[in-house]
Structures are given as structure tokens and as C-alpha cells.
Amino acid sequence: AQRVTQPEKLLSVFKGAPVELKCNYSYSGSPELFWYVQYSRQRLQLLLRHISRESIKGFTADLNKGETSFHLKKPFAQEEDSAMYYCALMKSNYQLIWGAGTKLIIKP
Amino acid sequence: SQTIHQWPATLVQPVGSPLSLECTVEGTSNPNLYWYRQAAGRGLQLLFYSVGIGQISSEVPQNLSASRPQDRQFILSSKKLLLSDSGFYLCAWSVTGGRTEAFFGQGTRLTVV
């Protein structure tokens, strides 16, 4: 079955602490994975994609095909990182499969 | 630059009334268009997608329908709303033929009373 799993509905960390948002996937083909973010009162928007192998706003995510994971990490959390984060997998027909989302709260 | 407009932002409708949510994209041609429903704790559920005018694929059977009368216009409709249709609806577009990102509208909060 094709599936994206984000096991944590809510993650709360202190400012300056490391953050890791978990994402696991199940897909028989070659996956293309994304992290989307939705800040309060803003549109859902792309944060980063695995194919770009870039760091955006201090976040990175590495595709681990062995563990079928695409965890989102940031070494030092900032208050403005508080948002809803969604992991998504793009199928070969360009449709996206979405995780349920993780609400990240950064405490001062 | 490309932009996506979705309206209205909020809508309160009585049970049994019709629905029409509109989404338009500017600055691109022949986009893939999508209607999603976003439910708390359940992520985004794809309702409909379209790869061209008049071409609509439905992902889940339900009380809703979609139409694409023009290249950059995507409409979500219902003839008779149910209470269970309440939710947050998102329109999105992506470039045809590429495994690229999706761009989202601001969403419509629909409350059926």
C-alpha cells in the first residue's frame, strides 16, 4: 500500500533545542518526497524536496531508502518555526500522497 | 509570476443548498489542478484532479463534483450539501508533466448548518 506516515501529531520543543519531525513512507516505485509547511494564517507551501538536497530555513531532510524515511531536522529550533508540517510523496503519475501532519510548537 | 486565487475564504451554507467554490490560476498554461480537503489530524485528502479542460478524475466517491470549464479555472460543486461536507477545502496547481511542487490557494472554510 502507498502510504506516508507522520507518527507525531504534536511535537513541542524549547527554543534552541534540536528538532526532528518523522516521516516514513511506503511506496513500491522510486519516491519523490517533499516537506510542506503551513504557518499560522498562511498558505500551505513547499519547504523542501529531497531531490534538491538543500537546506531551507535551517531545515534539512535526507531520504533514507533503507529505512524508508524522510525525517525533517533542524539543529536549533526558533520560535518562528512553529507551524504545521506535512510530509508528502509524489507518485509516478504526479499525484501527492500526504501524511497526517505534525504540529510543531517551539516554546520560548 | 504565477498566482492562484480561491474564493470565498469562508462560507456558511444550510443543509441541502448548492455549493460552488471557484479556483483560478494566473501566469501559467495547462496546469494540473487539484481540490483537496484538509481535515485536522488526517492530512490532505485529494478529492479531484484535472490534467486538462474537461478532464476530471475523482479520488473518492462523495457528494461533490468538480468541473474545469477553462484551462485555468477549477470549480468544486455540490447540488445538495450535507452536514458532513463541512471542512477546509484547498485548491492547488502544479506544472504539467513535471514532478514538481504544488502551489496552494488560501483555502475555503465551509460550514454546513
PDB file of N, CA and C in Angstrom, chain B residues 29-109:
ATOM      1  N   SER B  29       0.124  28.078 -18.146  1.00  0.00           N
ATOM      2  CA  SER B  29      -0.819  27.425 -19.053  1.00  0.00           C
ATOM      3  C   SER B  29      -0.846  25.936 -18.801  1.00  0.00           C
ATOM      4  N   ASN B  30      -2.034  25.353 -19.011  1.00  0.00           N
ATOM      5  CA  ASN B  30      -2.216  23.915 -18.909  1.00  0.00           C
ATOM      6  C   ASN B  30      -1.691  23.330 -17.589  1.00  0.00           C
ATOM      7  N   PRO B  31      -2.063  23.944 -16.489  1.00  0.00           N
ATOM      8  CA  PRO B  31      -1.600  23.389 -15.211  1.00  0.00           C
ATOM      9  C   PRO B  31      -2.388  22.141 -14.839  1.00  0.00           C
ATOM     10  N   ASN B  32      -1.789  21.311 -13.989  1.00  0.00           N
ATOM     11  CA  ASN B  32      -2.566  20.296 -13.282  1.00  0.00           C
ATOM     12  C   ASN B  32      -3.296  21.021 -12.158  1.00  0.00           C
ATOM     13  N   LEU B  33      -4.552  20.692 -11.961  1.00  0.00           N
ATOM     14  CA  LEU B  33      -5.333  21.367 -10.921  1.00  0.00           C
ATOM     15  C   LEU B  33      -5.897  20.339  -9.961  1.00  0.00           C
ATOM     16  N   TYR B  34      -5.994  20.727  -8.694  1.00  0.00           N
ATOM     17  CA  TYR B  34      -6.397  19.792  -7.640  1.00  0.00           C
ATOM     18  C   TYR B  34      -7.375  20.450  -6.679  1.00  0.00           C
ATOM     19  N   TRP B  35      -8.297  19.644  -6.161  1.00  0.00           N
ATOM     20  CA  TRP B  35      -9.099  20.038  -4.997  1.00  0.00           C
ATOM     21  C   TRP B  35      -8.781  19.052  -3.881  1.00  0.00           C
ATOM     22  N   TYR B  36      -8.420  19.627  -2.730  1.00  0.00           N
ATOM     23  CA  TYR B  36      -8.142  18.827  -1.548  1.00  0.00           C
ATOM     24  C   TYR B  36      -9.103  19.226  -0.439  1.00  0.00           C
ATOM     25  N   ARG B  37      -9.267  18.276   0.483  1.00  0.00           N
ATOM     26  CA  ARG B  37      -9.946  18.600   1.734  1.00  0.00           C
ATOM     27  C   ARG B  37      -8.939  18.347   2.850  1.00  0.00           C
ATOM     28  N   GLN B  38      -8.778  19.357   3.708  1.00  0.00           N
ATOM     29  CA  GLN B  38      -7.817  19.263   4.804  1.00  0.00           C
ATOM     30  C   GLN B  38      -8.584  19.056   6.098  1.00  0.00           C
ATOM     31  N   ALA B  39      -8.362  17.930   6.727  1.00  0.00           N
ATOM     32  CA  ALA B  39      -9.029  17.641   7.997  1.00  0.00           C
ATOM     33  C   ALA B  39      -7.986  17.567   9.105  1.00  0.00           C
ATOM     34  N   ALA B  40      -8.329  18.097  10.223  1.00  0.00           N
ATOM     35  CA  ALA B  40      -7.400  18.109  11.363  1.00  0.00           C
ATOM     36  C   ALA B  40      -7.011  16.688  11.725  1.00  0.00           C
ATOM     37  N   GLY B  41      -5.689  16.466  11.812  1.00  0.00           N
ATOM     38  CA  GLY B  41      -5.200  15.151  12.196  1.00  0.00           C
ATOM     39  C   GLY B  41      -5.255  14.100  11.109  1.00  0.00           C
ATOM     40  N   ARG B  42      -5.705  14.473   9.939  1.00  0.00           N
ATOM     41  CA  ARG B  42      -5.825  13.487   8.863  1.00  0.00           C
ATOM     42  C   ARG B  42      -5.122  13.922   7.591  1.00  0.00           C
ATOM     43  N   GLY B  43      -4.420  15.011   7.619  1.00  0.00           N
ATOM     44  CA  GLY B  43      -3.685  15.437   6.441  1.00  0.00           C
ATOM     45  C   GLY B  43      -4.588  15.930   5.341  1.00  0.00           C
ATOM     46  N   LEU B  44      -4.099  15.854   4.123  1.00  0.00           N
ATOM     47  CA  LEU B  44      -4.833  16.329   2.965  1.00  0.00           C
ATOM     48  C   LEU B  44      -5.393  15.146   2.189  1.00  0.00           C
ATOM     49  N   GLN B  45      -6.659  15.228   1.908  1.00  0.00           N
ATOM     50  CA  GLN B  45      -7.322  14.189   1.123  1.00  0.00           C
ATOM     51  C   GLN B  45      -7.596  14.736  -0.269  1.00  0.00           C
ATOM     52  N   LEU B  46      -7.057  14.073  -1.287  1.00  0.00           N
ATOM     53  CA  LEU B  46      -7.293  14.510  -2.662  1.00  0.00           C
ATOM     54  C   LEU B  46      -8.718  14.155  -3.060  1.00  0.00           C
ATOM     55  N   LEU B  47      -9.472  15.157  -3.503  1.00  0.00           N
ATOM     56  CA  LEU B  47     -10.852  14.933  -3.928  1.00  0.00           C
ATOM     57  C   LEU B  47     -10.924  14.764  -5.448  1.00  0.00           C
ATOM     58  N   PHE B  48     -10.356  15.714  -6.174  1.00  0.00           N
ATOM     59  CA  PHE B  48     -10.397  15.699  -7.631  1.00  0.00           C
ATOM     60  C   PHE B  48      -9.076  16.241  -8.166  1.00  0.00           C
ATOM     61  N   TYR B  49      -8.711  15.765  -9.347  1.00  0.00           N
ATOM     62  CA  TYR B  49      -7.604  16.402 -10.046  1.00  0.00           C
ATOM     63  C   TYR B  49      -7.926  16.431 -11.532  1.00  0.00           C
ATOM     64  N   SER B  50      -7.274  17.374 -12.200  1.00  0.00           N
ATOM     65  CA  SER B  50      -7.553  17.592 -13.616  1.00  0.00           C
ATOM     66  C   SER B  50      -6.258  17.891 -14.351  1.00  0.00           C
ATOM     67  N   VAL B  51      -6.043  17.201 -15.458  1.00  0.00           N
ATOM     68  CA  VAL B  51      -4.842  17.437 -16.271  1.00  0.00           C
ATOM     69  C   VAL B  51      -5.153  18.277 -17.493  1.00  0.00           C
ATOM     70  N   GLY B  52      -6.425  18.626 -17.728  1.00  0.00           N
ATOM     71  CA  GLY B  52      -6.785  19.456 -18.870  1.00  0.00           C
ATOM     72  C   GLY B  52      -8.263  19.823 -18.824  1.00  0.00           C
ATOM     73  N   ILE B  53      -8.637  20.710 -19.718  1.00  0.00           N
ATOM     74  CA  ILE B  53     -10.039  21.167 -19.775  1.00  0.00           C
ATOM     75  C   ILE B  53     -10.974  19.974 -19.936  1.00  0.00           C
ATOM     76  N   GLY B  54     -11.980  19.938 -19.093  1.00  0.00           N
ATOM     77  CA  GLY B  54     -12.968  18.880 -19.181  1.00  0.00           C
ATOM     78  C   GLY B  54     -12.519  17.523 -18.689  1.00  0.00           C
ATOM     79  N   GLN B  55     -11.266  17.418 -18.255  1.00  0.00           N
ATOM     80  CA  GLN B  55     -10.743  16.127 -17.776  1.00  0.00           C
ATOM     81  C   GLN B  55     -10.665  16.148 -16.259  1.00  0.00           C
ATOM     82  N   ILE B  56     -11.552  15.392 -15.645  1.00  0.00           N
ATOM     83  CA  ILE B  56     -11.639  15.372 -14.182  1.00  0.00           C
ATOM     84  C   ILE B  56     -11.526  13.933 -13.703  1.00  0.00           C
ATOM     85  N   SER B  57     -10.680  13.731 -12.706  1.00  0.00           N
ATOM     86  CA  SER B  57     -10.583  12.420 -12.074  1.00  0.00           C
ATOM     87  C   SER B  57     -10.985  12.564 -10.617  1.00  0.00           C
ATOM     88  N   SER B  58     -11.818  11.642 -10.175  1.00  0.00           N
ATOM     89  CA  SER B  58     -12.290  11.677  -8.801  1.00  0.00           C
ATOM     90  C   SER B  58     -11.581  10.611  -7.990  1.00  0.00           C
ATOM     91  N   GLU B  59     -11.104  11.009  -6.831  1.00  0.00           N
ATOM     92  CA  GLU B  59     -10.380  10.067  -5.988  1.00  0.00           C
ATOM     93  C   GLU B  59     -11.280   9.383  -4.973  1.00  0.00           C
ATOM     94  N   VAL B  60     -12.326  10.044  -4.566  1.00  0.00           N
ATOM     95  CA  VAL B  60     -13.221   9.462  -3.564  1.00  0.00           C
ATOM     96  C   VAL B  60     -14.664   9.733  -3.963  1.00  0.00           C
ATOM     97  N   PRO B  61     -15.524   8.716  -3.839  1.00  0.00           N
ATOM     98  CA  PRO B  61     -16.941   8.947  -4.133  1.00  0.00           C
ATOM     99  C   PRO B  61     -17.579   9.771  -3.029  1.00  0.00           C
ATOM    100  N   GLN B  62     -18.357  10.764  -3.419  1.00  0.00           N
ATOM    101  CA  GLN B  62     -18.938  11.612  -2.395  1.00  0.00           C
ATOM    102  C   GLN B  62     -19.989  12.509  -3.005  1.00  0.00           C
ATOM    103  N   ASN B  63     -20.411  13.463  -2.199  1.00  0.00           N
ATOM    104  CA  ASN B  63     -21.485  14.359  -2.579  1.00  0.00           C
ATOM    105  C   ASN B  63     -20.999  15.531  -3.428  1.00  0.00           C
ATOM    106  N   LEU B  64     -19.744  15.517  -3.820  1.00  0.00           N
ATOM    107  CA  LEU B  64     -19.169  16.656  -4.506  1.00  0.00           C
ATOM    108  C   LEU B  64     -18.821  16.309  -5.950  1.00  0.00           C
ATOM    109  N   SER B  65     -18.699  17.338  -6.773  1.00  0.00           N
ATOM    110  CA  SER B  65     -18.240  17.160  -8.146  1.00  0.00           C
ATOM    111  C   SER B  65     -17.320  18.313  -8.496  1.00  0.00           C
ATOM    112  N   ALA B  66     -16.586  18.157  -9.561  1.00  0.00           N
ATOM    113  CA  ALA B  66     -15.658  19.200  -9.994  1.00  0.00           C
ATOM    114  C   ALA B  66     -15.792  19.388 -11.492  1.00  0.00           C
ATOM    115  N   SER B  67     -15.489  20.597 -11.928  1.00  0.00           N
ATOM    116  CA  SER B  67     -15.514  20.895 -13.355  1.00  0.00           C
ATOM    117  C   SER B  67     -14.364  21.823 -13.688  1.00  0.00           C
ATOM    118  N   ARG B  68     -13.921  21.745 -14.934  1.00  0.00           N
ATOM    119  CA  ARG B  68     -12.840  22.620 -15.427  1.00  0.00           C
ATOM    120  C   ARG B  68     -13.311  23.194 -16.752  1.00  0.00           C
ATOM    121  N   PRO B  69     -14.075  24.267 -16.689  1.00  0.00           N
ATOM    122  CA  PRO B  69     -14.622  24.835 -17.918  1.00  0.00           C
ATOM    123  C   PRO B  69     -13.591  25.591 -18.756  1.00  0.00           C
ATOM    124  N   GLN B  70     -12.544  26.067 -18.108  1.00  0.00           N
ATOM    125  CA  GLN B  70     -11.464  26.758 -18.814  1.00  0.00           C
ATOM    126  C   GLN B  70     -10.131  26.220 -18.324  1.00  0.00           C
ATOM    127  N   ASP B  71      -9.093  26.524 -19.065  1.00  0.00           N
ATOM    128  CA  ASP B  71      -7.770  25.947 -18.779  1.00  0.00           C
ATOM    129  C   ASP B  71      -7.321  26.219 -17.345  1.00  0.00           C
ATOM    130  N   ARG B  72      -7.605  27.429 -16.847  1.00  0.00           N
ATOM    131  CA  ARG B  72      -7.077  27.808 -15.548  1.00  0.00           C
ATOM    132  C   ARG B  72      -8.173  28.033 -14.514  1.00  0.00           C
ATOM    133  N   GLN B  73      -9.293  27.377 -14.697  1.00  0.00           N
ATOM    134  CA  GLN B  73     -10.413  27.528 -13.780  1.00  0.00           C
ATOM    135  C   GLN B  73     -10.881  26.153 -13.326  1.00  0.00           C
ATOM    136  N   PHE B  74     -11.013  26.006 -12.029  1.00  0.00           N
ATOM    137  CA  PHE B  74     -11.406  24.717 -11.456  1.00  0.00           C
ATOM    138  C   PHE B  74     -12.495  24.976 -10.430  1.00  0.00           C
ATOM    139  N   ILE B  75     -13.614  24.302 -10.556  1.00  0.00           N
ATOM    140  CA  ILE B  75     -14.777  24.585  -9.711  1.00  0.00           C
ATOM    141  C   ILE B  75     -15.180  23.331  -8.945  1.00  0.00           C
ATOM    142  N   LEU B  76     -15.405  23.499  -7.672  1.00  0.00           N
ATOM    143  CA  LEU B  76     -15.901  22.411  -6.818  1.00  0.00           C
ATOM    144  C   LEU B  76     -17.373  22.685  -6.520  1.00  0.00           C
ATOM    145  N   SER B  77     -18.223  21.692  -6.748  1.00  0.00           N
ATOM    146  CA  SER B  77     -19.667  21.918  -6.639  1.00  0.00           C
ATOM    147  C   SER B  77     -20.358  20.806  -5.878  1.00  0.00           C
ATOM    148  N   SER B  78     -21.557  21.155  -5.438  1.00  0.00           N
ATOM    149  CA  SER B  78     -22.466  20.162  -4.883  1.00  0.00           C
ATOM    150  C   SER B  78     -23.890  20.628  -5.172  1.00  0.00           C
ATOM    151  N   LYS B  79     -24.754  19.678  -5.448  1.00  0.00           N
ATOM    152  CA  LYS B  79     -26.155  20.043  -5.683  1.00  0.00           C
ATOM    153  C   LYS B  79     -26.903  20.218  -4.364  1.00  0.00           C
ATOM    154  N   LYS B  80     -26.554  19.370  -3.390  1.00  0.00           N
ATOM    155  CA  LYS B  80     -27.209  19.442  -2.076  1.00  0.00           C
ATOM    156  C   LYS B  80     -26.180  19.134  -0.994  1.00  0.00           C
ATOM    157  N   LEU B  81     -25.836  20.122  -0.227  1.00  0.00           N
ATOM    158  CA  LEU B  81     -24.827  19.946   0.811  1.00  0.00           C
ATOM    159  C   LEU B  81     -25.337  19.104   1.972  1.00  0.00           C
ATOM    160  N   LEU B  82     -24.403  18.329   2.525  1.00  0.00           N
ATOM    161  CA  LEU B  82     -24.663  17.565   3.736  1.00  0.00           C
ATOM    162  C   LEU B  82     -23.861  18.175   4.889  1.00  0.00           C
ATOM    163  N   LEU B  83     -24.281  17.875   6.104  1.00  0.00           N
ATOM    164  CA  LEU B  83     -23.522  18.363   7.258  1.00  0.00           C
ATOM    165  C   LEU B  83     -22.071  17.886   7.196  1.00  0.00           C
ATOM    166  N   SER B  84     -21.882  16.677   6.708  1.00  0.00           N
ATOM    167  CA  SER B  84     -20.541  16.085   6.654  1.00  0.00           C
ATOM    168  C   SER B  84     -19.643  16.740   5.610  1.00  0.00           C
ATOM    169  N   ASP B  85     -20.187  17.619   4.797  1.00  0.00           N
ATOM    170  CA  ASP B  85     -19.368  18.331   3.816  1.00  0.00           C
ATOM    171  C   ASP B  85     -18.607  19.496   4.453  1.00  0.00           C
ATOM    172  N   SER B  86     -18.918  19.816   5.671  1.00  0.00           N
ATOM    173  CA  SER B  86     -18.190  20.889   6.370  1.00  0.00           C
ATOM    174  C   SER B  86     -16.711  20.545   6.434  1.00  0.00           C
ATOM    175  N   GLY B  87     -15.887  21.554   6.215  1.00  0.00           N
ATOM    176  CA  GLY B  87     -14.449  21.310   6.279  1.00  0.00           C
ATOM    177  C   GLY B  87     -13.677  22.428   5.609  1.00  0.00           C
ATOM    178  N   PHE B  88     -12.387  22.189   5.452  1.00  0.00           N
ATOM    179  CA  PHE B  88     -11.491  23.167   4.845  1.00  0.00           C
ATOM    180  C   PHE B  88     -11.050  22.631   3.501  1.00  0.00           C
ATOM    181  N   TYR B  89     -11.325  23.380   2.442  1.00  0.00           N
ATOM    182  CA  TYR B  89     -11.066  22.934   1.083  1.00  0.00           C
ATOM    183  C   TYR B  89      -9.940  23.760   0.467  1.00  0.00           C
ATOM    184  N   LEU B  90      -9.008  23.058  -0.136  1.00  0.00           N
ATOM    185  CA  LEU B  90      -7.846  23.702  -0.741  1.00  0.00           C
ATOM    186  C   LEU B  90      -7.785  23.401  -2.226  1.00  0.00           C
ATOM    187  N   CYS B  91      -7.513  24.419  -3.007  1.00  0.00           N
ATOM    188  CA  CYS B  91      -7.237  24.261  -4.420  1.00  0.00           C
ATOM    189  C   CYS B  91      -5.725  24.363  -4.615  1.00  0.00           C
ATOM    190  N   ALA B  92      -5.195  23.627  -5.568  1.00  0.00           N
ATOM    191  CA  ALA B  92      -3.758  23.673  -5.825  1.00  0.00           C
ATOM    192  C   ALA B  92      -3.494  23.454  -7.304  1.00  0.00           C
ATOM    193  N   TRP B  93      -2.303  23.881  -7.736  1.00  0.00           N
ATOM    194  CA  TRP B  93      -1.897  23.616  -9.106  1.00  0.00           C
ATOM    195  C   TRP B  93      -0.433  23.185  -9.134  1.00  0.00           C
ATOM    196  N   SER B  94      -0.082  22.493 -10.196  1.00  0.00           N
ATOM    197  CA  SER B  94       1.313  22.134 -10.410  1.00  0.00           C
ATOM    198  C   SER B  94       1.569  22.140 -11.909  1.00  0.00           C
ATOM    199  N   VAL B  95       2.857  22.154 -12.254  1.00  0.00           N
ATOM    200  CA  VAL B  95       3.242  22.173 -13.654  1.00  0.00           C
ATOM    201  C   VAL B  95       2.958  20.818 -14.288  1.00  0.00           C
ATOM    202  N   THR B  96       2.411  20.826 -15.470  1.00  0.00           N
ATOM    203  CA  THR B  96       2.128  19.578 -16.176  1.00  0.00           C
ATOM    204  C   THR B  96       3.413  18.847 -16.530  1.00  0.00           C
ATOM    205  N   GLY B  97       3.394  17.573 -16.316  1.00  0.00           N
ATOM    206  CA  GLY B  97       4.492  16.734 -16.792  1.00  0.00           C
ATOM    207  C   GLY B  97       5.730  16.749 -15.938  1.00  0.00           C
ATOM    208  N   GLY B  98       5.721  17.487 -14.854  1.00  0.00           N
ATOM    209  CA  GLY B  98       6.913  17.529 -14.013  1.00  0.00           C
ATOM    210  C   GLY B  98       6.602  17.104 -12.596  1.00  0.00           C
ATOM    211  N   ARG B  99       7.539  16.430 -11.976  1.00  0.00           N
ATOM    212  CA  ARG B  99       7.338  16.034 -10.584  1.00  0.00           C
ATOM    213  C   ARG B  99       7.824  17.182  -9.710  1.00  0.00           C
ATOM    214  N   THR B 100       7.051  18.237  -9.754  1.00  0.00           N
ATOM    215  CA  THR B 100       7.424  19.469  -9.062  1.00  0.00           C
ATOM    216  C   THR B 100       6.452  19.747  -7.935  1.00  0.00           C
ATOM    217  N   GLU B 101       6.687  20.841  -7.267  1.00  0.00           N
ATOM    218  CA  GLU B 101       5.866  21.177  -6.119  1.00  0.00           C
ATOM    219  C   GLU B 101       4.468  21.587  -6.537  1.00  0.00           C
ATOM    220  N   ALA B 102       3.559  21.530  -5.575  1.00  0.00           N
ATOM    221  CA  ALA B 102       2.203  22.025  -5.749  1.00  0.00           C
ATOM    222  C   ALA B 102       2.091  23.374  -5.054  1.00  0.00           C
ATOM    223  N   PHE B 103       1.327  24.271  -5.669  1.00  0.00           N
ATOM    224  CA  PHE B 103       1.107  25.596  -5.118  1.00  0.00           C
ATOM    225  C   PHE B 103      -0.353  25.684  -4.683  1.00  0.00           C
ATOM    226  N   PHE B 104      -0.556  26.149  -3.470  1.00  0.00           N
ATOM    227  CA  PHE B 104      -1.882  26.097  -2.865  1.00  0.00           C
ATOM    228  C   PHE B 104      -2.545  27.461  -2.772  1.00  0.00           C
ATOM    229  N   GLY B 105      -3.861  27.439  -2.885  1.00  0.00           N
ATOM    230  CA  GLY B 105      -4.654  28.602  -2.575  1.00  0.00           C
ATOM    231  C   GLY B 105      -4.793  28.766  -1.076  1.00  0.00           C
ATOM    232  N   GLN B 106      -5.470  29.809  -0.677  1.00  0.00           N
ATOM    233  CA  GLN B 106      -5.591  30.090   0.749  1.00  0.00           C
ATOM    234  C   GLN B 106      -6.669  29.266   1.441  1.00  0.00           C
ATOM    235  N   GLY B 107      -7.474  28.590   0.652  1.00  0.00           N
ATOM    236  CA  GLY B 107      -8.449  27.679   1.245  1.00  0.00           C
ATOM    237  C   GLY B 107      -9.800  28.318   1.498  1.00  0.00           C
ATOM    238  N   THR B 108     -10.809  27.467   1.608  1.00  0.00           N
ATOM    239  CA  THR B 108     -12.170  27.890   1.930  1.00  0.00           C
ATOM    240  C   THR B 108     -12.661  27.086   3.120  1.00  0.00           C
ATOM    241  N   ARG B 109     -13.075  27.798   4.155  1.00  0.00           N
ATOM    242  CA  ARG B 109     -13.669  27.135   5.322  1.00  0.00           C
ATOM    243  C   ARG B 109     -15.163  27.059   5.095  1.00  0.00           C
TER     244      ARG B 109
END
